[in-house]
Every structure is written in C-alpha cells, then in structure tokens.
Amino acid sequence: MAKEGVEKAEETEQMIEKETSKEPAEGGDGSHRLGDAQEMRAVVLAGFGGLNKLRLSRKAMPEPQDGELKIRVKACGLNFIDLMVRQGNIDNPPKTPLVPGFECSGIVEALGDSVKGYEIGDRVMAFVNYNAWAEVVCTPVEFVYKIPDDMSFSEAAAFPMNFVTAYTMLFEIANLREGMSVLVHSAGGGVGQAVAQLCSTIPNVTVFGTASTFKHEAIKDSVTHLFDRNADYVQEVKRISAEGVDIVLDCLCGDNTGKGLSLLKPLGTYILYGSSNMVTGETKSFFSFAKSWWQVEKVNPIKLYEENKVIAGFSLLNLLFKQGRSGLIRGVVEKLIGLYNQKKIKPVVDSLWALEEVKEAMQRIHDRGNIGKLILDVEKTPTPLMANDSTETSEAGEEEEDHEGDSENKERMPFIQEADVDSFLDRGGSTASI
C-alpha cells in the first residue's frame, strides 16, 4: 500500500508539473502563463446577467481546511441550474463575483487534517458548493467519492448531479417498482437520460418522455413513448394509458404542474425538481417568472386526499448543503456505482468544452441543444476560431465587457462524444439504456 501511495503521489506531481507549465490558452505572448504555483485558472461570474458576465480569470489557489480534500480538477459538469445562477434566477443568490459550478472530477492533490479514507492520487468525483469551474477545488470529504478505474473523468463529472437526482426521485421518493409507468420531461437532457437508464434496470417499466423533435432520433430507443415537447402530451399519454402514469418528473414547472397532476394514477407521485420554464431569454425575465408562477396550479390538499395523489419537490443541492443529508447521498452514490460496474448505466456526455468556451457551452444548454451532459474539460485547448475572443483577466476582472450579441457570428464547434453509444455497447450495455 505504501509503494502504491508513493506511485500515486509521483503521478500527481507529474500531472501538476504538466498543468503549471502549460502555455496559456489565450493571447500566446506568455503574459498569462501560470508560473506561480499558487495561482489557477477559474471561470468567474462577475455579476448576474447575460453571457458577458462570465470571465476566465486567474485566482489564488485554495488550500484544504480541516476535513477537506484538495482536488486537481480534470472535468466539470454544466447543469441548467448553472444557467439560472448566472441570471440570478434562484432564491437567495450568493454575492458576486463567484466561481460557478457544483460538480467536478479529478485527482486528490492534498488532504486536510482529519481526512481519512483517501490518499493523494485517488481518482474522485465531488459535489462542490460553488467553485467547481476551476483548475483546483477544495471540498469537504463527505461530498467526495472514489470513481471506478474504467470511468473516465468526463463520465465522472457527468455522474453526480444527474444520476443522484434521478435515482433519489425514482427510488427514494416515488418507490419505483416493476410494472409502473413514468413521465419525464426533457428526456434528452442529462437527468432525462439518467432516468431512462435507471428505469431500464426495473422490469416492465413504461417510460413516457417529452423532448424537442430534433432529439427524437437520437433518444428514441431510451424511452417507450416519445412526444414533442410542444405537443399536447396529456392527450397522447391518455390515449396510450387511459389511467395515466404512476410517476411524473417535472423540471419545467408552469402549466406543466397541473398537467402532470392530472395524469397521475391513484397513489401516483408528482415530483417537481426544476423550473426551466422561467428561463426564456439570456437574462432574468420578470415576465417569464410571473407567467410561470401564474400558470402553476394551486394545489388543494383536500383534492390530493380525495384523489389519493402525492406531490413532492426535490432539490439535491439543498439536501446536500443546507439540510445535511450527505450520508443518504453517499448511499445513493454507492448503489449507482454498483450499477455502473454492472454495466447497467453509463453517463451520456453530449460534448466537451474548454474553460475558455464556457459561454458557448452555456448557450447550448439555453437552446436545449444538448443530448446528455455538457462537460468543461480543464485540459482541452479551445477551438482556434474563438481563441482571440476568449478573455482572461485578473481576479478583479477589469477588462471591457463584451457586447451581448458578439458571439452570435462566432460559433465554436465542441468535441462531440459520438463514440459514447459504441463504447457503452462494447462494455456490454443495452441500447435500451442509452
């Protein structure tokens, strides 16, 4: 074990040396070379608003406190909640400037006092209470999990938020069992694909999904019945299943709340886990918020009692960081890793983006263009087309802001993970799970 620890430490030192000796992704004159080992690159949100509020900056590198691990980040996950944070479209938003991001994967670089069960060099994935979109993060040990040897860092960064959310809703809240039926919105997204895969682990589960029409060909084998997100899916579902469904997973909110409740069978469960209908433009819209709020059906507890229906909400970040249920989540992660090792589930990665490309990646999420998860690859070199448009700043972020429309004519193509399906099949997976 001691020899193995030394080897891991040497591997980590080599990786750190490689990182700190990299040429800067922007400029090319060496003015932003990270020669100081105590500095790192990070995506900084200067203020709430549009894409122009995001900057790639140099910041002081954090050091682990008591009970924390320091992780050299390899990949970070992008989620719709990150878009809402950027807009300030959440309850009690934190003060800016801040580093966004709630999940990452990488290599343990240092251990704080009292940390047990981990060694320098361990490959891990982690939840972070902001600050994930950086080259180095520190986070409490209770939010860190070792990853299987055959799981890539991009897969690991796509794993925590999506699969833990999907598993907790299906099995901890709704008690999914054989023969039940599930309606999931945004079936082509990261959580939607995780839901579809987890449902495939239980016999005879019928999955109804809604998604944009252009995604249907790619995801048609992952759900039983697929509908256009703008169609009258209530009538479509009832045409196939007159009684409705057992579980509704709603990340949209607005008028979909009433529709979802109307589709529930007796003893069925409706779970709200997002409110993406409140996001329409690039910046926060009071009109969109008010419209979505007005369209939410006012729930009458007496009616729930009479119809034998259950309504619930789920926020993974609140459960972790505000309500202290990290022990429950660790148990969920262990079950999910078991399913991954059995080749029953596999994260679907839509595309990889450099830190410099975070604006374009976020626009892809806003446009609902992704199938699966978008990943920020810390080691990826940005596409040359956009290199001059990238902006690296000091921590104060003093350079001139971009115009909102500047990026419209500067599209960058990401590295698309086209091999995901083939690699899943090579591992023995079923096309019904992708």
Short mmCIF file of C-alpha atoms in Angstrom, two decimals:
data_model
loop_
_atom_site.label_atom_id
_atom_site.label_comp_id
_atom_site.label_asym_id
_atom_site.label_seq_id
_atom_site.Cartn_x
_atom_site.Cartn_y
_atom_site.Cartn_z
CA MET A 1 0.00 0.00 0.00
CA ALA A 2 2.88 2.36 0.83
CA LYS A 3 4.51 1.67 -2.54
CA GLU A 4 1.17 2.28 -4.29
CA GLY A 5 0.78 5.56 -2.43
CA VAL A 6 4.24 6.72 -3.50
CA GLU A 7 3.48 5.85 -7.12
CA LYS A 8 0.20 7.80 -6.98
CA ALA A 9 1.98 10.78 -5.42
CA GLU A 10 4.63 10.73 -8.18
CA GLU A 11 1.87 10.53 -10.82
CA THR A 12 0.11 13.50 -9.27
CA GLU A 13 3.34 15.54 -9.09
CA GLN A 14 3.98 14.87 -12.78
CA MET A 15 0.43 15.94 -13.61
CA ILE A 16 0.80 19.14 -11.56
CA GLU A 17 4.07 19.94 -13.30
CA LYS A 18 2.34 19.46 -16.67
CA GLU A 19 -0.52 21.76 -15.67
CA THR A 20 1.65 24.59 -14.36
CA SER A 21 3.94 24.51 -17.39
CA LYS A 22 1.09 24.79 -19.94
CA GLU A 23 1.08 27.60 -22.49
CA PRO A 24 -1.83 29.99 -21.91
CA ALA A 25 -4.93 29.26 -23.94
CA GLU A 26 -5.33 32.92 -24.78
CA GLY A 27 -3.01 35.52 -26.17
CA GLY A 28 0.11 33.49 -26.97
CA ASP A 29 2.67 36.02 -25.72
CA GLY A 30 3.10 34.23 -22.39
CA SER A 31 1.75 37.17 -20.38
CA HIS A 32 -0.78 34.93 -18.65
CA ARG A 33 1.46 31.93 -18.06
CA LEU A 34 0.70 30.45 -14.65
CA GLY A 35 4.25 30.41 -13.40
CA ASP A 36 3.13 30.90 -9.81
CA ALA A 37 2.12 27.52 -8.38
CA GLN A 38 -0.28 29.33 -6.05
CA GLU A 39 -2.45 30.61 -8.91
CA MET A 40 -5.03 28.81 -11.04
CA ARG A 41 -7.47 29.47 -13.84
CA ALA A 42 -11.15 29.71 -12.96
CA VAL A 43 -14.39 30.80 -14.60
CA VAL A 44 -15.69 33.83 -12.72
CA LEU A 45 -19.22 35.23 -12.78
CA ALA A 46 -18.68 38.98 -12.36
CA GLY A 47 -22.36 39.77 -11.84
CA PHE A 48 -25.78 38.32 -12.57
CA GLY A 49 -26.98 38.66 -16.14
CA GLY A 50 -26.03 37.53 -19.63
CA LEU A 51 -23.13 35.56 -21.02
CA ASN A 52 -20.92 38.66 -20.93
CA LYS A 53 -20.79 38.32 -17.14
CA LEU A 54 -18.59 35.22 -17.42
CA ARG A 55 -14.80 35.59 -17.43
CA LEU A 56 -11.83 33.26 -17.35
CA SER A 57 -9.64 34.65 -14.59
CA ARG A 58 -6.57 33.88 -12.55
CA LYS A 59 -7.30 33.35 -8.87
CA ALA A 60 -5.47 32.30 -5.77
CA MET A 61 -5.35 28.53 -5.43
CA PRO A 62 -7.32 27.27 -2.41
CA GLU A 63 -5.80 25.04 0.25
CA PRO A 64 -7.74 22.35 2.13
CA GLN A 65 -9.11 23.17 5.56
CA ASP A 66 -9.81 20.63 8.29
CA GLY A 67 -11.94 17.83 6.82
CA GLU A 68 -11.45 18.92 3.22
CA LEU A 69 -9.74 17.45 0.16
CA LYS A 70 -7.88 19.46 -2.47
CA ILE A 71 -8.70 18.18 -5.95
CA ARG A 72 -6.82 18.90 -9.18
CA VAL A 73 -9.84 19.20 -11.46
CA LYS A 74 -9.95 17.35 -14.77
CA ALA A 75 -13.59 17.93 -15.76
CA CYS A 76 -16.65 19.86 -14.54
CA GLY A 77 -20.34 19.37 -15.20
CA LEU A 78 -22.67 22.03 -16.62
CA ASN A 79 -26.29 21.96 -15.49
CA PHE A 80 -29.37 24.06 -16.12
CA ILE A 81 -29.13 25.32 -12.54
CA ASP A 82 -25.81 26.95 -13.51
CA LEU A 83 -27.64 28.98 -16.14
CA MET A 84 -30.20 30.04 -13.55
CA VAL A 85 -27.41 31.01 -11.14
CA ARG A 86 -25.79 33.14 -13.84
CA GLN A 87 -29.06 35.00 -14.31
CA GLY A 88 -29.61 35.36 -10.56
CA ASN A 89 -32.81 33.40 -11.11
CA ILE A 90 -32.65 31.46 -7.82
CA ASP A 91 -33.74 32.03 -4.24
CA ASN A 92 -31.17 33.88 -2.11
CA PRO A 93 -28.43 34.06 -4.77
CA PRO A 94 -24.89 34.39 -3.41
CA LYS A 95 -22.89 37.57 -3.81
CA THR A 96 -20.81 38.08 -6.94
CA PRO A 97 -18.11 37.74 -8.11
CA LEU A 98 -18.18 33.98 -7.68
CA VAL A 99 -16.92 30.82 -9.38
CA PRO A 100 -19.93 28.78 -10.60
CA GLY A 101 -20.28 25.00 -10.74
CA PHE A 102 -21.45 22.28 -8.36
CA GLU A 103 -19.73 19.08 -9.54
CA CYS A 104 -16.35 18.00 -10.83
CA SER A 105 -13.94 15.11 -11.17
CA GLY A 106 -10.19 14.94 -10.77
CA ILE A 107 -7.25 13.71 -8.71
CA VAL A 108 -6.73 14.22 -4.97
CA GLU A 109 -3.77 16.54 -4.55
CA ALA A 110 -3.76 17.22 -0.80
CA LEU A 111 -5.62 16.20 2.35
CA GLY A 112 -6.78 18.46 5.14
CA ASP A 113 -6.47 17.48 8.77
CA SER A 114 -8.68 14.62 10.00
CA VAL A 115 -9.41 13.34 6.47
CA LYS A 116 -9.47 9.54 6.37
CA GLY A 117 -10.17 7.01 3.62
CA TYR A 118 -8.46 8.93 0.82
CA GLU A 119 -4.88 9.19 -0.44
CA ILE A 120 -3.06 11.62 -2.67
CA GLY A 121 -3.53 10.41 -6.23
CA ASP A 122 -7.03 8.98 -5.77
CA ARG A 123 -9.37 9.49 -8.74
CA VAL A 124 -12.57 11.08 -7.45
CA MET A 125 -15.77 12.93 -8.29
CA ALA A 126 -17.24 15.51 -5.96
CA PHE A 127 -20.04 17.91 -5.19
CA VAL A 128 -18.90 21.48 -4.53
CA ASN A 129 -20.96 24.33 -3.07
CA TYR A 130 -19.98 26.61 -5.97
CA ASN A 131 -16.32 26.99 -7.15
CA ALA A 132 -16.26 23.82 -9.31
CA TRP A 133 -15.32 25.55 -12.60
CA ALA A 134 -11.65 25.91 -11.76
CA GLU A 135 -8.38 24.03 -12.03
CA VAL A 136 -8.35 23.29 -8.30
CA VAL A 137 -11.17 22.94 -5.75
CA CYS A 138 -11.38 22.15 -2.06
CA THR A 139 -14.50 20.46 -0.68
CA PRO A 140 -15.45 18.56 2.50
CA VAL A 141 -14.71 14.85 2.45
CA GLU A 142 -18.39 13.95 2.83
CA PHE A 143 -19.03 15.26 -0.69
CA VAL A 144 -16.22 13.27 -2.37
CA TYR A 145 -16.48 9.78 -3.91
CA LYS A 146 -13.90 7.48 -5.46
CA ILE A 147 -14.61 6.53 -9.06
CA PRO A 148 -14.17 3.16 -10.81
CA ASP A 149 -10.92 2.59 -12.70
CA ASP A 150 -12.69 2.35 -16.05
CA MET A 151 -14.77 5.52 -15.57
CA SER A 152 -13.35 8.48 -17.49
CA PHE A 153 -13.10 11.91 -15.87
CA SER A 154 -15.71 13.29 -18.27
CA GLU A 155 -18.11 10.49 -17.32
CA ALA A 156 -17.38 11.10 -13.64
CA ALA A 157 -18.17 14.82 -13.98
CA ALA A 158 -21.45 13.88 -15.67
CA PHE A 159 -22.38 11.41 -12.94
CA PRO A 160 -23.20 13.08 -9.57
CA MET A 161 -25.91 15.65 -10.27
CA ASN A 162 -27.78 13.74 -12.96
CA PHE A 163 -27.77 10.19 -11.64
CA VAL A 164 -28.15 11.05 -7.95
CA THR A 165 -31.11 13.29 -8.79
CA ALA A 166 -32.72 10.62 -10.99
CA TYR A 167 -32.14 7.76 -8.52
CA THR A 168 -33.36 9.69 -5.48
CA MET A 169 -36.57 10.76 -7.19
CA LEU A 170 -37.35 7.33 -8.65
CA PHE A 171 -36.42 5.08 -5.74
CA GLU A 172 -36.21 7.15 -2.55
CA ILE A 173 -39.29 9.33 -3.16
CA ALA A 174 -41.53 7.60 -5.72
CA ASN A 175 -40.63 3.97 -4.86
CA LEU A 176 -40.36 2.79 -8.48
CA ARG A 177 -41.29 -0.88 -8.85
CA GLU A 178 -41.89 -3.44 -11.56
CA GLY A 179 -44.74 -2.65 -13.94
CA MET A 180 -45.01 1.06 -13.11
CA SER A 181 -45.02 3.97 -15.58
CA VAL A 182 -43.03 7.21 -15.58
CA LEU A 183 -43.42 10.52 -17.44
CA VAL A 184 -40.19 12.54 -17.65
CA HIS A 185 -39.83 15.93 -19.29
CA SER A 186 -36.62 16.94 -21.13
CA ALA A 187 -35.93 13.28 -21.82
CA GLY A 188 -32.90 14.14 -23.93
CA GLY A 189 -31.12 16.03 -21.17
CA GLY A 190 -28.69 14.70 -18.59
CA VAL A 191 -31.29 13.89 -15.91
CA GLY A 192 -33.76 12.63 -18.52
CA GLN A 193 -31.26 10.13 -19.89
CA ALA A 194 -30.30 9.05 -16.37
CA VAL A 195 -33.99 8.47 -15.57
CA ALA A 196 -34.41 6.38 -18.73
CA GLN A 197 -31.39 4.21 -17.91
CA LEU A 198 -32.42 3.65 -14.29
CA CYS A 199 -35.95 2.73 -15.36
CA SER A 200 -34.46 0.10 -17.65
CA THR A 201 -32.98 -1.65 -14.58
CA ILE A 202 -36.51 -2.49 -13.35
CA PRO A 203 -38.64 -4.98 -15.34
CA ASN A 204 -41.63 -3.77 -17.35
CA VAL A 205 -41.36 -0.06 -16.60
CA THR A 206 -43.02 2.14 -19.22
CA VAL A 207 -41.28 5.48 -19.83
CA PHE A 208 -43.10 8.38 -21.47
CA GLY A 209 -40.79 11.22 -22.46
CA THR A 210 -41.06 14.70 -23.94
CA ALA A 211 -38.22 16.29 -25.90
CA SER A 212 -37.53 18.61 -28.81
CA THR A 213 -38.29 16.94 -32.13
CA PHE A 214 -34.70 17.11 -33.38
CA LYS A 215 -33.60 14.91 -30.45
CA HIS A 216 -36.09 12.12 -31.11
CA GLU A 217 -33.94 10.08 -33.46
CA ALA A 218 -31.03 10.04 -31.02
CA ILE A 219 -33.04 9.08 -27.92
CA LYS A 220 -35.93 7.06 -29.34
CA ASP A 221 -34.55 3.76 -28.02
CA SER A 222 -34.18 5.07 -24.46
CA VAL A 223 -37.90 5.63 -23.79
CA THR A 224 -41.03 3.64 -24.54
CA HIS A 225 -43.11 6.54 -25.90
CA LEU A 226 -41.66 9.85 -27.05
CA PHE A 227 -43.58 13.08 -27.66
CA ASP A 228 -42.68 16.53 -28.94
CA ARG A 229 -42.19 18.95 -26.05
CA ASN A 230 -44.69 21.39 -27.62
CA ALA A 231 -47.40 18.79 -28.34
CA ASP A 232 -50.46 18.03 -26.21
CA TYR A 233 -48.70 15.23 -24.37
CA VAL A 234 -51.56 14.82 -21.88
CA GLN A 235 -53.88 13.52 -24.56
CA GLU A 236 -51.09 11.42 -26.09
CA VAL A 237 -50.37 9.73 -22.76
CA LYS A 238 -54.06 9.11 -22.02
CA ARG A 239 -54.54 7.65 -25.49
CA ILE A 240 -51.93 5.00 -24.63
CA SER A 241 -52.70 4.68 -20.91
CA ALA A 242 -56.20 5.83 -20.02
CA GLU A 243 -55.45 5.74 -16.28
CA GLY A 244 -52.37 7.92 -16.67
CA VAL A 245 -48.97 7.26 -15.09
CA ASP A 246 -47.55 6.36 -11.68
CA ILE A 247 -44.75 8.92 -11.58
CA VAL A 248 -44.32 12.38 -13.14
CA LEU A 249 -40.86 14.00 -13.04
CA ASP A 250 -41.19 17.70 -13.88
CA CYS A 251 -38.25 20.06 -14.42
CA LEU A 252 -40.36 22.63 -16.29
CA CYS A 253 -42.98 23.93 -13.82
CA GLY A 254 -45.56 26.46 -15.03
CA ASP A 255 -48.66 24.94 -16.59
CA ASN A 256 -46.94 21.53 -16.67
CA THR A 257 -47.62 21.20 -12.94
CA GLY A 258 -51.36 20.99 -13.44
CA LYS A 259 -50.95 18.73 -16.45
CA GLY A 260 -48.70 16.39 -14.50
CA LEU A 261 -51.08 16.15 -11.56
CA SER A 262 -53.97 15.42 -13.94
CA LEU A 263 -52.04 12.46 -15.38
CA LEU A 264 -51.36 10.76 -12.05
CA LYS A 265 -52.98 7.45 -11.25
CA PRO A 266 -54.31 6.92 -7.71
CA LEU A 267 -51.28 6.63 -5.37
CA GLY A 268 -49.17 8.27 -8.07
CA THR A 269 -46.37 10.74 -7.29
CA TYR A 270 -45.63 14.06 -8.96
CA ILE A 271 -42.13 15.44 -8.30
CA LEU A 272 -41.01 18.96 -9.21
CA TYR A 273 -37.22 19.24 -9.46
CA GLY A 274 -36.71 22.36 -11.58
CA SER A 275 -38.36 25.37 -13.17
CA SER A 276 -36.70 25.81 -16.55
CA ASN A 277 -39.86 27.43 -17.99
CA MET A 278 -38.84 30.54 -16.07
CA VAL A 279 -35.79 30.89 -18.33
CA THR A 280 -36.61 32.32 -21.74
CA GLY A 281 -34.06 34.99 -22.65
CA GLU A 282 -30.37 35.41 -21.85
CA THR A 283 -31.07 37.44 -18.73
CA LYS A 284 -33.60 37.12 -15.93
CA SER A 285 -37.13 37.99 -17.03
CA PHE A 286 -39.70 39.11 -14.50
CA PHE A 287 -42.42 38.48 -17.09
CA SER A 288 -41.33 34.85 -17.60
CA PHE A 289 -41.14 34.34 -13.84
CA ALA A 290 -44.60 35.84 -13.29
CA LYS A 291 -46.13 33.90 -16.18
CA SER A 292 -44.70 30.60 -14.96
CA TRP A 293 -45.80 31.30 -11.38
CA TRP A 294 -49.31 32.28 -12.50
CA GLN A 295 -49.67 29.10 -14.56
CA VAL A 296 -48.80 26.81 -11.65
CA GLU A 297 -51.96 25.12 -10.49
CA LYS A 298 -52.74 25.97 -6.91
CA VAL A 299 -52.63 22.67 -5.06
CA ASN A 300 -55.60 21.84 -2.83
CA PRO A 301 -54.60 19.34 -0.10
CA ILE A 302 -58.21 18.17 0.17
CA LYS A 303 -58.21 17.32 -3.52
CA LEU A 304 -54.96 15.36 -3.11
CA TYR A 305 -56.57 13.48 -0.24
CA GLU A 306 -59.69 12.68 -2.24
CA GLU A 307 -57.76 11.58 -5.35
CA ASN A 308 -55.01 9.68 -3.47
CA LYS A 309 -52.19 11.61 -5.13
CA VAL A 310 -48.77 12.63 -3.83
CA ILE A 311 -46.95 15.84 -4.72
CA ALA A 312 -43.29 16.33 -3.82
CA GLY A 313 -40.30 18.53 -4.55
CA PHE A 314 -36.62 17.65 -4.80
CA SER A 315 -33.52 19.85 -4.67
CA LEU A 316 -30.29 17.86 -4.48
CA LEU A 317 -28.17 20.90 -3.66
CA ASN A 318 -30.39 21.93 -0.76
CA LEU A 319 -30.42 18.35 0.52
CA LEU A 320 -26.62 18.29 0.50
CA PHE A 321 -25.56 21.77 1.51
CA LYS A 322 -28.47 23.10 3.59
CA GLN A 323 -30.15 20.03 5.06
CA GLY A 324 -27.09 17.91 5.88
CA ARG A 325 -28.12 14.64 4.22
CA SER A 326 -24.71 13.75 2.81
CA GLY A 327 -24.95 10.28 4.37
CA LEU A 328 -28.11 9.48 2.40
CA ILE A 329 -26.49 10.72 -0.80
CA ARG A 330 -23.34 8.66 -0.21
CA GLY A 331 -25.53 5.55 -0.01
CA VAL A 332 -27.18 6.52 -3.31
CA VAL A 333 -23.80 7.06 -4.98
CA GLU A 334 -22.59 3.64 -3.81
CA LYS A 335 -25.66 1.99 -5.35
CA LEU A 336 -25.17 3.90 -8.58
CA ILE A 337 -21.51 2.94 -8.84
CA GLY A 338 -22.60 -0.66 -8.38
CA LEU A 339 -24.96 -0.30 -11.33
CA TYR A 340 -22.18 1.32 -13.37
CA ASN A 341 -19.83 -1.57 -12.57
CA GLN A 342 -22.55 -3.99 -13.69
CA LYS A 343 -22.70 -2.05 -16.99
CA LYS A 344 -26.36 -1.19 -16.43
CA ILE A 345 -25.89 2.59 -16.53
CA LYS A 346 -23.44 4.94 -18.21
CA PRO A 347 -23.41 8.77 -18.29
CA VAL A 348 -24.25 10.21 -21.70
CA VAL A 349 -21.80 13.02 -22.49
CA ASP A 350 -23.05 15.44 -25.14
CA SER A 351 -19.85 17.42 -25.70
CA LEU A 352 -16.57 18.63 -24.18
CA TRP A 353 -15.66 22.31 -23.91
CA ALA A 354 -12.57 24.20 -22.79
CA LEU A 355 -12.87 26.64 -19.88
CA GLU A 356 -12.50 29.42 -22.46
CA GLU A 357 -15.59 28.08 -24.23
CA VAL A 358 -17.94 28.28 -21.26
CA LYS A 359 -20.12 30.95 -22.90
CA GLU A 360 -20.77 28.77 -25.95
CA ALA A 361 -21.42 25.73 -23.75
CA MET A 362 -23.93 27.66 -21.70
CA GLN A 363 -25.67 28.89 -24.84
CA ARG A 364 -26.06 25.26 -25.94
CA ILE A 365 -27.84 24.48 -22.68
CA HIS A 366 -30.02 27.58 -23.04
CA ASP A 367 -31.01 26.49 -26.55
CA ARG A 368 -31.84 22.99 -25.24
CA GLY A 369 -29.44 21.67 -27.86
CA ASN A 370 -27.71 19.03 -25.74
CA ILE A 371 -28.38 15.30 -25.63
CA GLY A 372 -26.93 14.26 -22.31
CA LYS A 373 -24.36 16.25 -20.36
CA LEU A 374 -22.10 19.14 -21.31
CA ILE A 375 -18.64 18.96 -19.76
CA LEU A 376 -15.96 21.58 -19.18
CA ASP A 377 -12.67 19.79 -19.88
CA VAL A 378 -9.98 21.67 -17.96
CA GLU A 379 -7.20 20.33 -20.19
CA LYS A 380 -8.95 20.92 -23.51
CA THR A 381 -7.49 23.54 -25.85
CA PRO A 382 -10.11 25.97 -27.14
CA THR A 383 -11.06 25.92 -30.81
CA PRO A 384 -8.73 28.37 -32.65
CA LEU A 385 -11.70 30.18 -34.24
CA MET A 386 -12.59 31.61 -30.86
CA ALA A 387 -9.13 31.96 -29.33
CA ASN A 388 -8.99 35.74 -29.80
CA ASP A 389 -12.48 36.13 -28.35
CA SER A 390 -11.54 34.37 -25.12
CA THR A 391 -10.86 36.64 -22.19
CA GLU A 392 -8.57 36.02 -19.27
CA THR A 393 -8.49 38.60 -16.54
CA SER A 394 -7.09 39.30 -13.15
CA GLU A 395 -9.26 38.36 -10.21
CA ALA A 396 -10.68 41.87 -10.27
CA GLY A 397 -11.90 41.34 -13.84
CA GLU A 398 -11.11 44.83 -15.13
CA GLU A 399 -11.30 44.41 -18.90
CA GLU A 400 -14.04 45.79 -21.08
CA GLU A 401 -17.25 43.76 -21.27
CA ASP A 402 -18.30 42.06 -24.48
CA HIS A 403 -21.47 43.10 -26.25
CA GLU A 404 -24.32 40.67 -25.75
CA GLY A 405 -24.57 39.82 -29.45
CA ASP A 406 -20.87 39.44 -30.18
CA SER A 407 -20.89 35.66 -30.02
CA GLU A 408 -23.74 35.21 -32.48
CA ASN A 409 -21.44 35.10 -35.51
CA LYS A 410 -18.58 33.28 -33.80
CA GLU A 411 -19.88 29.77 -33.35
CA ARG A 412 -17.41 27.25 -31.97
CA MET A 413 -17.84 23.54 -32.53
CA PRO A 414 -17.22 21.45 -29.38
CA PHE A 415 -15.72 18.00 -29.22
CA ILE A 416 -18.85 15.85 -29.54
CA GLN A 417 -18.80 12.50 -27.80
CA GLU A 418 -20.06 10.49 -30.77
CA ALA A 419 -18.39 7.34 -29.51
CA ASP A 420 -20.45 7.15 -26.32
CA VAL A 421 -23.06 4.74 -27.65
CA ASP A 422 -20.47 2.45 -29.24
CA SER A 423 -18.33 2.39 -26.12
CA PHE A 424 -21.38 1.57 -23.99
CA LEU A 425 -22.21 -1.37 -26.24
CA ASP A 426 -18.57 -2.52 -26.08
CA ARG A 427 -18.95 -2.64 -22.28
CA GLY A 428 -21.99 -4.87 -22.65
CA GLY A 429 -24.70 -2.28 -22.27
CA SER A 430 -28.08 -2.36 -23.94
CA THR A 431 -29.30 0.19 -26.45
CA ALA A 432 -32.44 0.48 -24.36
CA SER A 433 -30.31 2.19 -21.70
CA ILE A 434 -28.88 4.96 -23.85
#
